[in-house]
Amino acid sequence: MGDNLILSFRPDLQIKEEAGKIYLQSPVRSLVCQRVSRGLRQLMKTLTTGSGSEDFLSEPVFKEDGAGEVAKFYYHLQQFIERGFISYNVMMEQEILAIYTPFSAAPLYNEKLFKQKQRYRLSRFTYSRRDGQEIILESPLANGRVVLTHWLAAAVLHLLAEACTAGEISMQFPALPKKSLQLFLELLLSAGMLEEVDDAGISAGEGDEVLQQWEFHDLLFHARSRLGPHEQPVGGTYRFWGRIAPLPAVKNPMSGERIKLYRPDMEKLREDDYPFSLVLEERKSIRDYADEPISVQQLGEFLYRSARIKELIKANPPAGLLYEASYRPYPGGGAAYELEIYLAVNECEGLPGGLYHYDPWQHELEKLTTRTSEVEGLLKYCSNAAGLKELPPVSLHITARFQRVAWKYQSLTYSVILKDVGALCQTLYLVATAMDLAPTAIGSGPAKLLCRIAGLNYLQESAVGEFILGNKRI
Ligand SMILES: Cc1cc2nc3c(=O)[nH]c(=O)nc-3n(C[C@H](O)[C@H](O)[C@H](O)COP(=O)(O)O)c2cc1C
């Protein structure tokens, strides 16, 4: 690897010594070193306080433990590399050009990949962002991350938007030593951030039928919202506990103009309702509406059976419940129930057209506005999405109060929210079927328009699902 590539412990590696053993801990992997020789201790000291090429690192080990211990040096170094404890620093004389830290158990750096005459281009999945005080390079396909420590590294990336050889890059940046550039390109290749481009200008990734069908944001979301090629914590970490108060289970009132909704007799429904299997088998999307509009009583029954709060659960930190929760007819991740329902009403008997918010605790509608052209815009969007000739009788716009979930979960917040939308949608479908109504889910919607009409802050609460409803034509 030479003096241009030097190894160090990753900066966030925790090291402590107890009773003659040395414990090493990265965000995801650990190692206990027993019977630590003077040479191994020296190796760890060098990797922590400074860094060096393999040759540089091995010298003091041989001096302390004797040349016969050469195999042990490589064994220990390999242990560190396999656990992702080692960062590779590409040097540019005394300065560092970039640092690559592979994730644990990632394939090792492979300097044989690079070809001098080959043309390379950045993968379309590679992206750069600020993390703390660093500019980093990541990709959902990568096995590690790169820190761009020198502006020349960022400048090289700029050229790599188009396919080019190392020689072509060198011509643009003569101050960048050729060996450093080559190591940097090798490192990006090893990380899966750079692709070879053939004479026709096609890279292996672009020619791949599977990869072609992945959009950048979908693959990033998939990779980062599950355990996988990253080192972020995944799950209920409560990282804002003690710093930011969790949002209440029920939203503050949105309007003084409130409409009490009909509550069905659930005991009677248990006796008279269609059997479950019939409802499940009959459930389907219906986009053909009866001439007689849906009534406010039907809307009340529909919302009560599918989305009301059945029970509010107060936060109880000593018992492990750190936030207010609730129970509703549909399941919800963490019982956080971040979803809110807004109704754009076109035609409903007993309810004037307009936009309403459903209060699931009081089982009331809160009137937000009359039937403006913007409310019609919501209905129109849904009409187009469902291929209707007219506006739907009612469209439901499901928002998420994102921080209800983000306060508890890390990495998977948005994926939990979308799963909750799915659970709610199926419940809306089943209740509508049991009530002989006409339901259809809608795949996307105008998130910003709803925010504008309802006065919502897009980052706090915006639309994540849509649904249309009416009376079924019999
Ligand atoms: C998440 C989701 C999004 C949907 N988006 C739309 C849509 O935008 N327009 C539409 O007409 N139907 C939409 N549908 C309804 C599907 O087209 C329908 O469920 C599917 O064709 C199966 O038919 P069925 O519901 O009658 O069983 C959606 C369904 C789901 C679950």
Coordinates of C-alpha atoms in Angstrom, one line a residue, residues 11-431:
P11 CA -11.9 8.1 15.6
D12 CA -15.1 6.9 17.4
L13 CA -13.4 3.6 18.6
Q14 CA -13.6 3.3 22.4
I15 CA -10.7 1.6 24.0
K16 CA -10.3 0.8 27.7
E17 CA -8.0 -1.5 29.7
E18 CA -9.1 -3.5 32.7
A19 CA -7.3 -6.2 34.6
G20 CA -4.7 -6.7 31.9
K21 CA -7.3 -7.0 29.1
I22 CA -7.9 -4.3 26.4
Y23 CA -11.5 -3.8 25.3
L24 CA -12.2 -2.2 21.9
Q25 CA -15.7 -1.0 21.0
S26 CA -17.0 0.5 17.7
P27 CA -20.6 1.6 17.2
V28 CA -21.5 -2.0 16.2
R29 CA -18.6 -4.4 17.0
S30 CA -16.3 -5.2 19.9
L31 CA -13.1 -7.1 20.6
V32 CA -11.3 -8.2 23.8
C33 CA -7.6 -8.6 23.6
Q34 CA -6.1 -10.8 26.3
R35 CA -2.4 -11.4 27.1
V36 CA -1.4 -8.2 25.4
S37 CA 2.2 -8.2 24.4
R38 CA 4.3 -5.0 24.4
G39 CA 4.3 -5.1 20.6
L40 CA 0.5 -5.3 20.4
R41 CA 0.2 -2.5 23.0
Q42 CA 2.5 -0.4 20.8
L43 CA 0.5 -1.2 17.7
M44 CA -2.7 0.0 19.3
K45 CA -1.0 3.1 20.6
T46 CA 0.2 4.0 17.2
L47 CA -3.2 3.4 15.6
T48 CA -4.9 5.6 18.2
T49 CA -2.5 8.5 18.5
G50 CA -1.3 8.7 15.0
S51 CA -1.2 6.4 12.1
G52 CA 1.1 4.6 9.7
S53 CA 1.6 2.4 6.8
E54 CA 1.6 -1.3 7.4
D55 CA 5.5 -1.3 7.3
F56 CA 5.6 1.6 9.7
L57 CA 3.2 -0.1 12.1
S58 CA 5.0 -3.4 12.0
E59 CA 8.5 -2.1 12.9
P60 CA 8.0 -1.3 16.6
V61 CA 6.1 -4.6 17.0
F62 CA 9.1 -6.5 15.7
K63 CA 11.4 -4.5 17.9
E64 CA 9.3 -5.2 21.1
D65 CA 8.2 -8.8 20.4
G66 CA 10.9 -10.0 18.1
A67 CA 10.8 -10.7 14.4
G68 CA 9.4 -14.2 15.2
E69 CA 6.1 -12.6 16.1
V70 CA 5.4 -11.3 12.5
A71 CA 2.5 -13.6 12.1
K72 CA 0.9 -12.2 15.3
F73 CA 1.1 -8.7 14.0
Y74 CA -0.8 -9.5 10.8
Y75 CA -3.3 -11.6 12.8
H76 CA -4.1 -8.7 15.1
L77 CA -4.2 -6.2 12.3
Q78 CA -6.6 -8.5 10.4
Q79 CA -8.8 -8.7 13.5
F80 CA -9.1 -5.0 13.7
I81 CA -9.8 -4.7 9.9
E82 CA -12.5 -7.4 9.9
R83 CA -14.3 -5.6 12.7
G84 CA -14.3 -2.3 10.9
F85 CA -12.0 -0.6 13.5
I86 CA -9.5 0.6 10.9
S87 CA -9.7 3.8 8.8
Y88 CA -7.7 4.1 5.6
N89 CA -6.2 7.6 5.1
V90 CA -5.1 8.6 1.6
M91 CA -2.2 10.9 2.0
M92 CA -1.1 13.8 -0.2
E93 CA 2.4 14.4 1.2
Q94 CA 1.7 15.7 4.8
E95 CA -2.1 16.2 4.2
I96 CA -4.9 13.7 4.2
L97 CA -6.9 13.7 1.0
A98 CA -9.7 11.4 2.1
I99 CA -10.5 8.8 4.8
Y100 CA -12.3 5.5 4.1
T101 CA -13.8 3.6 7.0
P102 CA -15.3 0.3 5.9
F103 CA -18.2 -1.0 8.0
S104 CA -17.6 -4.1 10.1
A105 CA -17.0 -7.3 8.1
A106 CA -17.1 -5.3 4.9
P107 CA -14.9 -6.6 2.0
L108 CA -11.4 -5.3 2.5
Y109 CA -9.7 -2.6 0.6
N110 CA -8.5 -4.1 -2.7
E111 CA -5.8 -2.2 -4.5
K112 CA -5.8 -4.5 -7.5
L113 CA -9.2 -3.3 -8.7
F114 CA -7.9 -0.1 -10.3
K115 CA -6.8 0.1 -14.0
Q116 CA -4.9 3.0 -15.2
K117 CA -6.5 3.3 -18.6
Q118 CA -10.0 2.5 -17.4
R119 CA -12.7 5.2 -17.5
Y120 CA -14.6 5.7 -14.2
R121 CA -17.7 7.6 -13.2
L122 CA -19.4 8.1 -9.8
S123 CA -22.3 5.7 -9.2
R124 CA -25.6 7.5 -9.4
F125 CA -26.3 6.3 -5.8
T126 CA -23.2 8.1 -4.4
Y127 CA -24.0 11.3 -2.6
S128 CA -22.3 13.9 -0.4
R129 CA -23.5 15.7 2.7
R130 CA -22.3 17.5 5.8
D131 CA -22.0 15.3 9.0
G132 CA -20.9 17.4 12.0
Q133 CA -17.9 19.3 10.7
E134 CA -17.1 16.8 7.9
I135 CA -18.1 16.4 4.3
I136 CA -18.9 12.8 3.8
L137 CA -19.6 10.6 0.8
E138 CA -22.1 7.7 1.2
S139 CA -24.0 5.3 -0.9
P140 CA -26.7 2.8 -0.1
L141 CA -24.6 0.3 -2.1
A142 CA -21.4 1.1 -0.2
N143 CA -19.7 -1.0 2.5
G144 CA -18.3 2.0 4.2
R145 CA -18.1 5.8 4.2
V146 CA -15.6 8.3 3.0
V147 CA -14.7 11.6 4.6
L148 CA -13.5 14.2 2.1
T149 CA -10.8 15.9 4.2
H150 CA -9.3 18.1 1.4
W151 CA -11.0 20.2 -1.2
L152 CA -9.1 18.5 -4.0
A153 CA -11.0 15.3 -3.2
A154 CA -14.3 17.1 -3.7
A155 CA -12.9 18.6 -6.9
V156 CA -12.0 15.1 -8.3
L157 CA -15.6 14.0 -7.6
H158 CA -16.8 16.9 -9.7
L159 CA -14.9 15.5 -12.7
L160 CA -16.2 12.1 -12.0
A161 CA -19.7 13.2 -12.9
E162 CA -18.5 12.2 -16.4
A163 CA -16.5 9.1 -17.3
C164 CA -12.8 9.8 -17.2
T165 CA -9.4 8.1 -16.6
A166 CA -7.0 8.9 -13.8
G167 CA -4.7 10.5 -16.4
E168 CA -7.5 12.9 -17.5
I169 CA -8.1 13.9 -13.8
S170 CA -4.3 14.3 -13.3
M171 CA -4.2 16.8 -16.2
Q172 CA -6.8 19.0 -14.4
F173 CA -5.1 18.8 -11.0
P174 CA -1.3 18.5 -11.5
A175 CA -0.7 19.4 -7.8
L176 CA -2.4 16.2 -6.8
P177 CA 0.3 13.4 -6.6
K178 CA -0.6 10.6 -9.1
K179 CA -0.2 7.9 -6.4
S180 CA -2.6 9.7 -4.1
L181 CA -5.2 10.1 -6.8
Q182 CA -4.9 6.4 -7.7
L183 CA -5.4 5.4 -4.1
F184 CA -8.4 7.7 -3.8
L185 CA -10.0 6.1 -6.9
E186 CA -9.2 2.6 -5.6
L187 CA -10.8 3.5 -2.3
L188 CA -14.0 4.7 -4.0
L189 CA -14.0 1.6 -6.1
S190 CA -13.6 -0.6 -3.1
A191 CA -16.4 1.3 -1.4
G192 CA -18.7 0.7 -4.3
M193 CA -19.0 4.4 -5.0
L194 CA -17.3 4.5 -8.4
E195 CA -18.1 2.4 -11.5
E196 CA -16.2 1.3 -14.5
V197 CA -17.6 2.7 -17.7
D198 CA -17.2 0.8 -21.0
D199 CA -16.4 2.2 -24.5
A200 CA -20.1 2.7 -25.2
G201 CA -20.4 4.9 -22.0
I202 CA -22.4 2.3 -20.1
S203 CA -21.4 1.2 -16.5
A204 CA -22.2 -2.3 -15.1
G205 CA -24.8 -0.6 -12.8
E206 CA -26.6 1.1 -15.5
G207 CA -26.7 -2.0 -17.6
D208 CA -28.2 -4.0 -14.8
E209 CA -31.9 -4.6 -15.1
V210 CA -32.5 -4.8 -11.4
L211 CA -30.5 -1.7 -10.4
Q212 CA -32.0 0.3 -13.3
Q213 CA -35.4 0.0 -11.6
W214 CA -34.2 1.4 -8.3
E215 CA -34.6 5.1 -7.8
F216 CA -31.9 6.8 -5.7
H217 CA -34.3 7.8 -2.9
D218 CA -36.0 4.4 -2.7
L219 CA -32.7 2.5 -2.4
L220 CA -31.4 4.9 0.2
F221 CA -34.6 4.7 2.2
H222 CA -34.6 0.8 2.0
A223 CA -30.9 0.6 3.1
R224 CA -31.2 3.1 5.9
S225 CA -34.6 2.2 7.4
R226 CA -33.6 -1.4 8.2
L227 CA -30.5 -3.2 9.6
G228 CA -28.0 -3.4 6.8
P229 CA -25.2 -1.5 5.2
H230 CA -24.9 1.3 7.7
E231 CA -23.9 1.7 11.4
Q232 CA -26.8 3.8 12.7
P233 CA -28.9 2.5 15.6
V234 CA -32.3 1.0 14.4
G235 CA -35.3 0.9 16.7
G236 CA -36.7 2.5 19.8
T237 CA -33.7 4.5 21.1
Y238 CA -35.7 7.4 22.6
R239 CA -32.8 9.8 21.7
F240 CA -34.8 12.9 22.5
W241 CA -35.8 11.7 26.0
G242 CA -35.1 14.5 28.6
R243 CA -34.4 17.1 25.8
I244 CA -37.7 17.5 23.9
A245 CA -41.1 16.7 25.2
P246 CA -43.1 14.1 23.3
L247 CA -46.1 15.3 21.4
P248 CA -49.5 14.6 23.1
A249 CA -51.6 11.6 21.8
V250 CA -54.4 14.0 20.8
K251 CA -53.9 17.1 18.7
N252 CA -54.9 20.4 20.2
P253 CA -58.3 21.6 18.9
M254 CA -58.0 23.0 15.4
S255 CA -61.3 24.9 15.2
G256 CA -64.1 26.2 17.4
E257 CA -66.7 25.0 14.8
R258 CA -67.2 21.4 15.8
I259 CA -69.7 18.8 14.6
K260 CA -70.7 15.9 16.9
L261 CA -70.7 12.7 14.9
Y262 CA -73.0 9.7 15.2
R263 CA -71.8 6.8 17.3
P264 CA -73.0 3.4 16.2
D265 CA -74.3 0.8 18.7
M266 CA -71.3 -1.5 18.7
E267 CA -73.1 -4.2 20.7
K268 CA -75.8 -4.4 18.1
L269 CA -73.2 -4.4 15.3
R270 CA -71.6 -7.4 16.9
E271 CA -74.9 -9.3 16.4
D272 CA -76.0 -7.9 13.0
D273 CA -72.8 -7.2 11.1
Y274 CA -71.8 -9.2 8.0
P275 CA -69.6 -12.1 8.9
F276 CA -65.9 -11.3 8.8
S277 CA -65.0 -13.7 6.0
L278 CA -67.8 -12.2 3.8
V279 CA -66.4 -8.7 4.4
L280 CA -62.9 -9.9 3.6
E281 CA -63.9 -11.7 0.5
E282 CA -66.2 -8.9 -0.7
R283 CA -63.6 -6.1 -0.1
K284 CA -62.7 -4.4 -3.3
S285 CA -62.0 -0.9 -4.6
I286 CA -65.2 0.7 -5.9
R287 CA -65.1 3.9 -8.0
D288 CA -68.8 4.0 -9.1
Y289 CA -71.0 6.1 -6.7
A290 CA -74.8 6.0 -6.1
D291 CA -76.8 9.1 -7.0
E292 CA -77.8 9.5 -3.4
P293 CA -74.8 11.0 -1.6
I294 CA -73.1 9.5 1.5
S295 CA -74.6 11.0 4.7
V296 CA -73.0 12.6 7.7
Q297 CA -74.4 9.7 9.8
Q298 CA -72.6 7.2 7.6
L299 CA -69.4 9.2 7.8
G300 CA -69.8 9.2 11.6
E301 CA -70.2 5.4 11.8
F302 CA -67.4 4.8 9.3
L303 CA -64.9 7.0 11.3
Y304 CA -66.1 5.5 14.7
R305 CA -65.6 2.0 13.5
S306 CA -62.2 2.5 11.9
A307 CA -60.3 5.4 13.5
R308 CA -61.7 6.5 16.9
I309 CA -59.6 6.4 20.1
K310 CA -60.9 3.6 22.2
E311 CA -58.6 4.3 25.1
L312 CA -56.1 6.9 26.1
I313 CA -53.0 5.7 28.0
K314 CA -51.2 8.2 30.1
A315 CA -47.4 8.3 30.0
N316 CA -46.0 6.3 32.9
P317 CA -42.1 6.5 32.9
P318 CA -41.6 4.2 36.0
A319 CA -43.5 1.5 34.2
G320 CA -41.5 2.1 31.0
L321 CA -44.2 4.1 29.0
L322 CA -42.4 7.3 28.2
Y323 CA -45.1 8.9 26.1
E324 CA -48.9 9.2 26.0
A325 CA -50.3 6.3 23.9
S326 CA -53.8 5.2 22.8
Y327 CA -55.7 2.2 21.4
R328 CA -57.7 2.4 18.2
P329 CA -59.4 -0.1 15.9
Y330 CA -56.3 -0.4 13.6
P331 CA -52.8 -1.4 14.8
G332 CA -50.2 1.4 15.0
G333 CA -46.4 1.2 15.6
G334 CA -45.5 1.8 19.3
A335 CA -49.2 2.7 19.9
A336 CA -48.0 6.2 19.0
Y337 CA -50.9 6.8 16.5
E338 CA -49.3 9.6 14.6
L339 CA -51.9 9.6 11.8
E340 CA -54.6 12.2 11.5
I341 CA -57.5 12.2 9.1
Y342 CA -58.7 15.3 7.2
L343 CA -61.9 15.1 5.0
A344 CA -62.4 17.1 1.9
V345 CA -66.2 17.0 1.4
N346 CA -67.7 17.4 -2.0
E347 CA -71.1 16.0 -1.5
C348 CA -72.4 14.7 1.9
E349 CA -76.0 14.8 3.1
G350 CA -76.1 16.8 6.3
L351 CA -72.6 18.2 6.0
P352 CA -71.7 21.3 4.0
G353 CA -68.8 21.0 1.6
G354 CA -65.4 22.0 2.9
L355 CA -62.3 20.7 4.7
Y356 CA -62.7 19.0 8.2
H357 CA -60.3 17.5 10.7
Y358 CA -61.4 14.4 12.5
D359 CA -60.9 14.5 16.3
P360 CA -60.7 10.8 17.2
W361 CA -61.0 11.3 20.9
Q362 CA -64.2 13.5 21.0
H363 CA -65.4 11.7 17.8
E364 CA -66.2 15.1 16.3
L365 CA -65.3 16.9 13.0
E366 CA -63.6 20.3 13.2
K367 CA -64.5 22.6 10.4
L368 CA -61.3 24.2 8.9
T369 CA -62.7 25.9 5.7
T370 CA -65.7 26.0 3.4
R371 CA -65.5 24.4 -0.1
T372 CA -62.8 26.7 -1.6
S373 CA -61.1 26.1 -5.0
E374 CA -58.1 24.7 -3.0
V375 CA -60.4 22.1 -1.3
E376 CA -61.6 21.3 -4.8
G377 CA -58.0 20.9 -5.7
L378 CA -57.6 18.1 -3.2
L379 CA -60.8 16.3 -4.5
K380 CA -59.6 16.8 -8.1
Y381 CA -56.3 15.3 -7.5
C382 CA -57.9 12.1 -6.1
S383 CA -60.4 12.1 -8.9
N384 CA -57.6 12.0 -11.5
A385 CA -55.6 9.4 -9.5
A386 CA -58.7 7.1 -9.5
G387 CA -59.6 7.8 -13.1
L388 CA -63.0 9.3 -12.2
K389 CA -65.1 11.4 -14.5
E390 CA -66.3 13.5 -11.6
L391 CA -65.1 14.6 -8.1
P392 CA -65.4 11.8 -5.5
P393 CA -68.0 12.4 -2.8
V394 CA -65.4 12.6 0.0
S395 CA -61.6 12.3 0.0
L396 CA -59.7 11.4 3.1
H397 CA -56.2 12.9 3.5
I398 CA -54.2 11.1 6.1
T399 CA -51.3 13.1 7.6
A400 CA -48.6 12.0 10.0
R401 CA -47.5 14.0 13.0
F402 CA -44.0 12.8 12.3
Q403 CA -42.4 13.7 15.7
R404 CA -44.8 11.3 17.5
V405 CA -42.8 8.5 16.0
A406 CA -39.4 10.2 15.5
W407 CA -39.2 10.9 19.2
K408 CA -39.1 7.2 20.0
Y409 CA -37.6 5.5 16.9
Q410 CA -34.4 6.0 15.0
S411 CA -33.7 5.0 11.4
L412 CA -37.2 3.5 10.8
T413 CA -39.5 6.4 11.6
Y414 CA -40.8 7.0 8.1
S415 CA -41.1 3.3 7.3
V416 CA -43.2 2.7 10.4
I417 CA -45.4 5.6 9.4
L418 CA -46.0 4.2 5.9
K419 CA -46.8 0.8 7.4
D420 CA -49.3 2.5 9.8
V421 CA -50.9 4.1 6.7
G422 CA -51.3 0.6 5.2
A423 CA -52.8 -0.8 8.4
L424 CA -55.3 2.2 8.5
C425 CA -56.1 1.8 4.8
Q426 CA -57.0 -1.8 5.1
T427 CA -59.2 -1.0 8.1
L428 CA -61.0 1.8 6.2
Y429 CA -61.5 -0.7 3.3
L430 CA -63.0 -3.4 5.6
V431 CA -65.3 -1.0 7.5

